PDB file of C-alpha atoms in Angstrom:
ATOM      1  CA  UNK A1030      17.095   9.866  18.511  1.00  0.00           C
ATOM      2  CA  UNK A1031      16.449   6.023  18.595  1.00  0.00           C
ATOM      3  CA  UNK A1032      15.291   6.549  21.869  1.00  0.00           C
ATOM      4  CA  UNK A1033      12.104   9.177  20.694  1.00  0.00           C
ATOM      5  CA  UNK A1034      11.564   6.836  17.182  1.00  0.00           C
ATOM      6  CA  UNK A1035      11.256   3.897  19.637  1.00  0.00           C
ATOM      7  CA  UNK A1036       8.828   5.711  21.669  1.00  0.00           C
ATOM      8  CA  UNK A1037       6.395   6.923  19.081  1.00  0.00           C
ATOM      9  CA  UNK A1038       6.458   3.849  17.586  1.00  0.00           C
ATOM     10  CA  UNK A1039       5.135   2.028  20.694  1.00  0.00           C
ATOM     11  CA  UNK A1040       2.617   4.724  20.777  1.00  0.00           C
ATOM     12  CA  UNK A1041       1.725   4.358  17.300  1.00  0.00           C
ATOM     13  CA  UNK A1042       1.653   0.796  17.538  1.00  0.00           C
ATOM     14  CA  UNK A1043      -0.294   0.576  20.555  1.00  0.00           C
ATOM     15  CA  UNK A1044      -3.075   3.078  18.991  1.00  0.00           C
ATOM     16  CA  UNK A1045      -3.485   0.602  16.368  1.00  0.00           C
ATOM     17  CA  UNK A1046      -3.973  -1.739  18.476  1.00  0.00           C
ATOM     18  CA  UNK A1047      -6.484  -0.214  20.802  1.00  0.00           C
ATOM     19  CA  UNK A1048      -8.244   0.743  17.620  1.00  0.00           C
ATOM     20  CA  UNK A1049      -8.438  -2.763  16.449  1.00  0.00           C
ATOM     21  CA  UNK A1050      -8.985  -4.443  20.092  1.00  0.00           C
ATOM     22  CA  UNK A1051     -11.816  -1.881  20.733  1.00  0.00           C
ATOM     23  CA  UNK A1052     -13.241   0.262  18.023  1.00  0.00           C
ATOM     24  CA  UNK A1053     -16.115   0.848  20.138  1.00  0.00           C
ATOM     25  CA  UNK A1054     -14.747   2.376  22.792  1.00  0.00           C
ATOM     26  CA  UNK A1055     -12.528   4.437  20.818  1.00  0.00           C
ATOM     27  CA  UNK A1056     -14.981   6.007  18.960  1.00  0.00           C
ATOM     28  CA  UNK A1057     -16.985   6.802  22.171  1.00  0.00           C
ATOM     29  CA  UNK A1058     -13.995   8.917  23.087  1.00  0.00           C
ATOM     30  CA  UNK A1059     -13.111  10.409  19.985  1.00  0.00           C
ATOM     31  CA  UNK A1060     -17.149  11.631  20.263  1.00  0.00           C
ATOM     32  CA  UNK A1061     -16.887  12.769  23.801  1.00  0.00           C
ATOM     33  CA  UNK A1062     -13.790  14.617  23.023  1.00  0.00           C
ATOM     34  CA  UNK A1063     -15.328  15.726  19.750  1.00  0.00           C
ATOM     35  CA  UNK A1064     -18.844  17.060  21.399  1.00  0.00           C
ATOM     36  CA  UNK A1065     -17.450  18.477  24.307  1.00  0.00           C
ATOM     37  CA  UNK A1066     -15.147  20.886  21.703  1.00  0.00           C
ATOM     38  CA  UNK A1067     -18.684  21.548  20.191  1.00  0.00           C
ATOM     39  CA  UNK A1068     -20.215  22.744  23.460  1.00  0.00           C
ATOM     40  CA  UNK A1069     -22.635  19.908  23.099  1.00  0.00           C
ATOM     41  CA  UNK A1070     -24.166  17.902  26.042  1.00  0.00           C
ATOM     42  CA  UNK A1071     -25.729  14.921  25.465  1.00  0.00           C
ATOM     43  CA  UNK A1072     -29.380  14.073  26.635  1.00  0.00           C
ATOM     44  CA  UNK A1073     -32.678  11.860  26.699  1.00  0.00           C
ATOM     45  CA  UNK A1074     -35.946  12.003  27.235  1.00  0.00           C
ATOM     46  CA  UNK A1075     -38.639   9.686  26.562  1.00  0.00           C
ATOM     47  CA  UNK A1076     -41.464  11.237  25.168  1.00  0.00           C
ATOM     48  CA  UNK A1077     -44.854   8.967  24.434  1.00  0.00           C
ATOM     49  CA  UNK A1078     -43.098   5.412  24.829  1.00  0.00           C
ATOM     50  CA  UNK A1079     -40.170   6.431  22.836  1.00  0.00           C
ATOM     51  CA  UNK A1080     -36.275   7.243  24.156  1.00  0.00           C
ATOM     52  CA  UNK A1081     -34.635   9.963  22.464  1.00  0.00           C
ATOM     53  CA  UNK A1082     -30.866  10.377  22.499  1.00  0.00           C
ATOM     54  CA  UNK A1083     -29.749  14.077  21.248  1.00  0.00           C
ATOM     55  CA  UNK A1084     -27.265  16.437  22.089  1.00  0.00           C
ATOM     56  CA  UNK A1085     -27.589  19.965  23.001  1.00  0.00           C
ATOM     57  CA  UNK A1086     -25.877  22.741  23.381  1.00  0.00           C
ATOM     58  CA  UNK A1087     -28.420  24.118  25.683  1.00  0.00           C
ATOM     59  CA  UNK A1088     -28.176  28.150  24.808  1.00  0.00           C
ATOM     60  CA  UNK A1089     -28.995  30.564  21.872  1.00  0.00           C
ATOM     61  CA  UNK A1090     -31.254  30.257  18.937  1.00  0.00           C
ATOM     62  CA  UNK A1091     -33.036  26.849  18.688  1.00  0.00           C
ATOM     63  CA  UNK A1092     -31.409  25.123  16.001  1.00  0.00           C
ATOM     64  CA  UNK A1093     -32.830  21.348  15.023  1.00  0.00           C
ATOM     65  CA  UNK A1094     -30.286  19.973  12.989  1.00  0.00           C
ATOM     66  CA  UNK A1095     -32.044  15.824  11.312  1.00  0.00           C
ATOM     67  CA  UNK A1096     -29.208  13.274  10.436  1.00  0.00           C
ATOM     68  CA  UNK A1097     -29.496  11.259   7.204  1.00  0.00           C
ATOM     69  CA  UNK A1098     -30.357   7.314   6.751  1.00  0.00           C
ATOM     70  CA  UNK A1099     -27.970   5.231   8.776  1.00  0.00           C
ATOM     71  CA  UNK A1100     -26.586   7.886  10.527  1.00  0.00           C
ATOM     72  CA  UNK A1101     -27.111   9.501  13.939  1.00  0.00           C
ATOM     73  CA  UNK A1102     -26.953  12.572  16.125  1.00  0.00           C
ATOM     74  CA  UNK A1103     -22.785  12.812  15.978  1.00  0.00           C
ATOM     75  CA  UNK A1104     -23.299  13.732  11.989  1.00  0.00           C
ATOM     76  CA  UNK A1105     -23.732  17.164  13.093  1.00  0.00           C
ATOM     77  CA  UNK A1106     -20.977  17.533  15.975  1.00  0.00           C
ATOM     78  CA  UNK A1107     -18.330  18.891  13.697  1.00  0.00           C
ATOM     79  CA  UNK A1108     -20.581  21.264  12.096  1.00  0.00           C
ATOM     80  CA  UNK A1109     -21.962  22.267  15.519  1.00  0.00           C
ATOM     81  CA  UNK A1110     -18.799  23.680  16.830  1.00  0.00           C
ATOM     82  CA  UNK A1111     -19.118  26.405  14.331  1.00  0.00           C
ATOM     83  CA  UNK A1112     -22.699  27.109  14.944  1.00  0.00           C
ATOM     84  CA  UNK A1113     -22.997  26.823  18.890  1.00  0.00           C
ATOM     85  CA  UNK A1114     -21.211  30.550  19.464  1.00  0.00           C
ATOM     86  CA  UNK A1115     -25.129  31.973  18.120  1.00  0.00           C
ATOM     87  CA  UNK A1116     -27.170  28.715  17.816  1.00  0.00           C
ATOM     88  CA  UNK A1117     -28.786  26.001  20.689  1.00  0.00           C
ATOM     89  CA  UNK A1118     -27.862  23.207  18.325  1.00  0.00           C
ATOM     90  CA  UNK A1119     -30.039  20.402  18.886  1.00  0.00           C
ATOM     91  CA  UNK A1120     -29.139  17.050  17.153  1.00  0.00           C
ATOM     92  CA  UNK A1121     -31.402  13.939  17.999  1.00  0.00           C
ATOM     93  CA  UNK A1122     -31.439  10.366  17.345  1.00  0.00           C
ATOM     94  CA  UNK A1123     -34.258   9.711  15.509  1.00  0.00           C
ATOM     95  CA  UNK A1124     -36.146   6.481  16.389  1.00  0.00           C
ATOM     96  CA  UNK A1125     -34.618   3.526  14.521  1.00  0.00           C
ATOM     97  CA  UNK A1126     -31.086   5.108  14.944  1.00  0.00           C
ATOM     98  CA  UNK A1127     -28.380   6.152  17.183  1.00  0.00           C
ATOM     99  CA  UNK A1128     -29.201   5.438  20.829  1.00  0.00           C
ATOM    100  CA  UNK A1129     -32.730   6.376  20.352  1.00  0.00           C
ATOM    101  CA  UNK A1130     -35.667   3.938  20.406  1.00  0.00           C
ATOM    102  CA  UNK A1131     -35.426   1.012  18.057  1.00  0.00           C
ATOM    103  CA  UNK A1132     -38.886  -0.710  17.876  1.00  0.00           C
ATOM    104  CA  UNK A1133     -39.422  -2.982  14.885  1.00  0.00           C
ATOM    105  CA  UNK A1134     -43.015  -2.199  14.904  1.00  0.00           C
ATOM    106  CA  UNK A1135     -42.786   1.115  14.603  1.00  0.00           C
ATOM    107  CA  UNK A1136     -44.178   2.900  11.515  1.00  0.00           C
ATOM    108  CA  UNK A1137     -40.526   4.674  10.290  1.00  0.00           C
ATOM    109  CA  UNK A1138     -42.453   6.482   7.675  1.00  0.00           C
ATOM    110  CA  UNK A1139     -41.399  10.459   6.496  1.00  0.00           C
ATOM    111  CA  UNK A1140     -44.663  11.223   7.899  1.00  0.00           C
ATOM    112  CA  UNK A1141     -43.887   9.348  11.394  1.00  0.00           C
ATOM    113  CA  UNK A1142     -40.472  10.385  11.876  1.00  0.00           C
ATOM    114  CA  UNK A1143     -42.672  14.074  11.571  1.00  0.00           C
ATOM    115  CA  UNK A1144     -45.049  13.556  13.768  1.00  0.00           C
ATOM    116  CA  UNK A1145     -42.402  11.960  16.294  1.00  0.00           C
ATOM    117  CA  UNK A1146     -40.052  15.188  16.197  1.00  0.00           C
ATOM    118  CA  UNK A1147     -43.150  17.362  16.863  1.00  0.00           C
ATOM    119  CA  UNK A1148     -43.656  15.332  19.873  1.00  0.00           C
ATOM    120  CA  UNK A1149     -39.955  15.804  21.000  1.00  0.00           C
ATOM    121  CA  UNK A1150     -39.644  19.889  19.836  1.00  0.00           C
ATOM    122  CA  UNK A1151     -42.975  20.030  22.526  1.00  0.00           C
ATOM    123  CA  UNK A1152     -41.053  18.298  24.935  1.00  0.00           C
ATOM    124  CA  UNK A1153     -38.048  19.958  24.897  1.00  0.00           C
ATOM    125  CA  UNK A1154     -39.799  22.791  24.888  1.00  0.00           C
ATOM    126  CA  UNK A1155     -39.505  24.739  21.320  1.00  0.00           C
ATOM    127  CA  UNK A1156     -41.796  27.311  20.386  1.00  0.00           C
ATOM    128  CA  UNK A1157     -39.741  28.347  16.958  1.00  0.00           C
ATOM    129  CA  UNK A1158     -36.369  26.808  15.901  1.00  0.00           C
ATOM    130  CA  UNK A1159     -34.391  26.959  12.480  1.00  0.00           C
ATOM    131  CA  UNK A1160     -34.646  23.397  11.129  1.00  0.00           C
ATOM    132  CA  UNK A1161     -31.639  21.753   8.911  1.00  0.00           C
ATOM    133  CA  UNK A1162     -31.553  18.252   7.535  1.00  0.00           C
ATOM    134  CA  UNK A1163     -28.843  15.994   6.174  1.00  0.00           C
ATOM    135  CA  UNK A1164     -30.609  13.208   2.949  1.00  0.00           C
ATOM    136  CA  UNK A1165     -33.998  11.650   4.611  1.00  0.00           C
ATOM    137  CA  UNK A1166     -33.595  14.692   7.811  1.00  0.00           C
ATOM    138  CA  UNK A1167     -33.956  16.900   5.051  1.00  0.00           C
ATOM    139  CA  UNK A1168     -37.447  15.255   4.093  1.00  0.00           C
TER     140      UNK A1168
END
């Protein structure tokens, strides 16, 4: 019995430590294992000067899902794995967050940001999609 508490407390201990030494690449993981549960794929593109990270779940009906202010595409991953049985669940970065294009002189307006994921639907490749949004992706 001393023998097994020993053992999960070095693994215990050593999680906390990996956490602490590299929260970065921790939390790539725990997304990796997280999107790949979803049946999501991540992507880019770049589409008029601008890299887009999103992830996709490449099959069914076209579902945009927008992330919030200071978020990114991963807002949606735990939601996705509920909704990529009947949707394509398509969750970008928009420009200024995530891994997606962050250009200081861009224009980060509502009304950009719009125009922007018009420019990536046509890309991608969307005739019709369902559209959600989380705070400002729900502008």
């Amino acid at each position: 019995m001393k023998t097994l508490a020993l053992i999960v407390g070095v693994i215990v201990a050593g999680t906390i430590l990996a956490t602490y030494l590299f929260p970065g690449a921790i939390y790539e993981v725990s997304m990796r294992v997280e999107r790949s549960a979803a049946g999501l794929h991540t992507r880019s593109l770049e589409v008029d000067g601008i890299r887009y990270s999103y992830t996709d779940s490449e099959s069914g009906v076209p579902l945009v899902l927008l992330h919030g202010f200071t978020a990114d595409k991963d807002h949606w991953t735990r939601v996705a794995r509920h909704l990529t049985g009947e949707y394509r669940v398509i969750a970008p970065d928009l420009p200024g967050f995530g891994a997606s294009t962050r250009d200081p002189a861009l224009d980060y307006s509502i009304d950009s940001q719009v125009g922007r994921l018009a420019s990536l639907v046509d890309e991608i490749g969307l005739d019709k999609f369902h559209l959600g949004g989380s705070s400002m992706g729900g502008a």
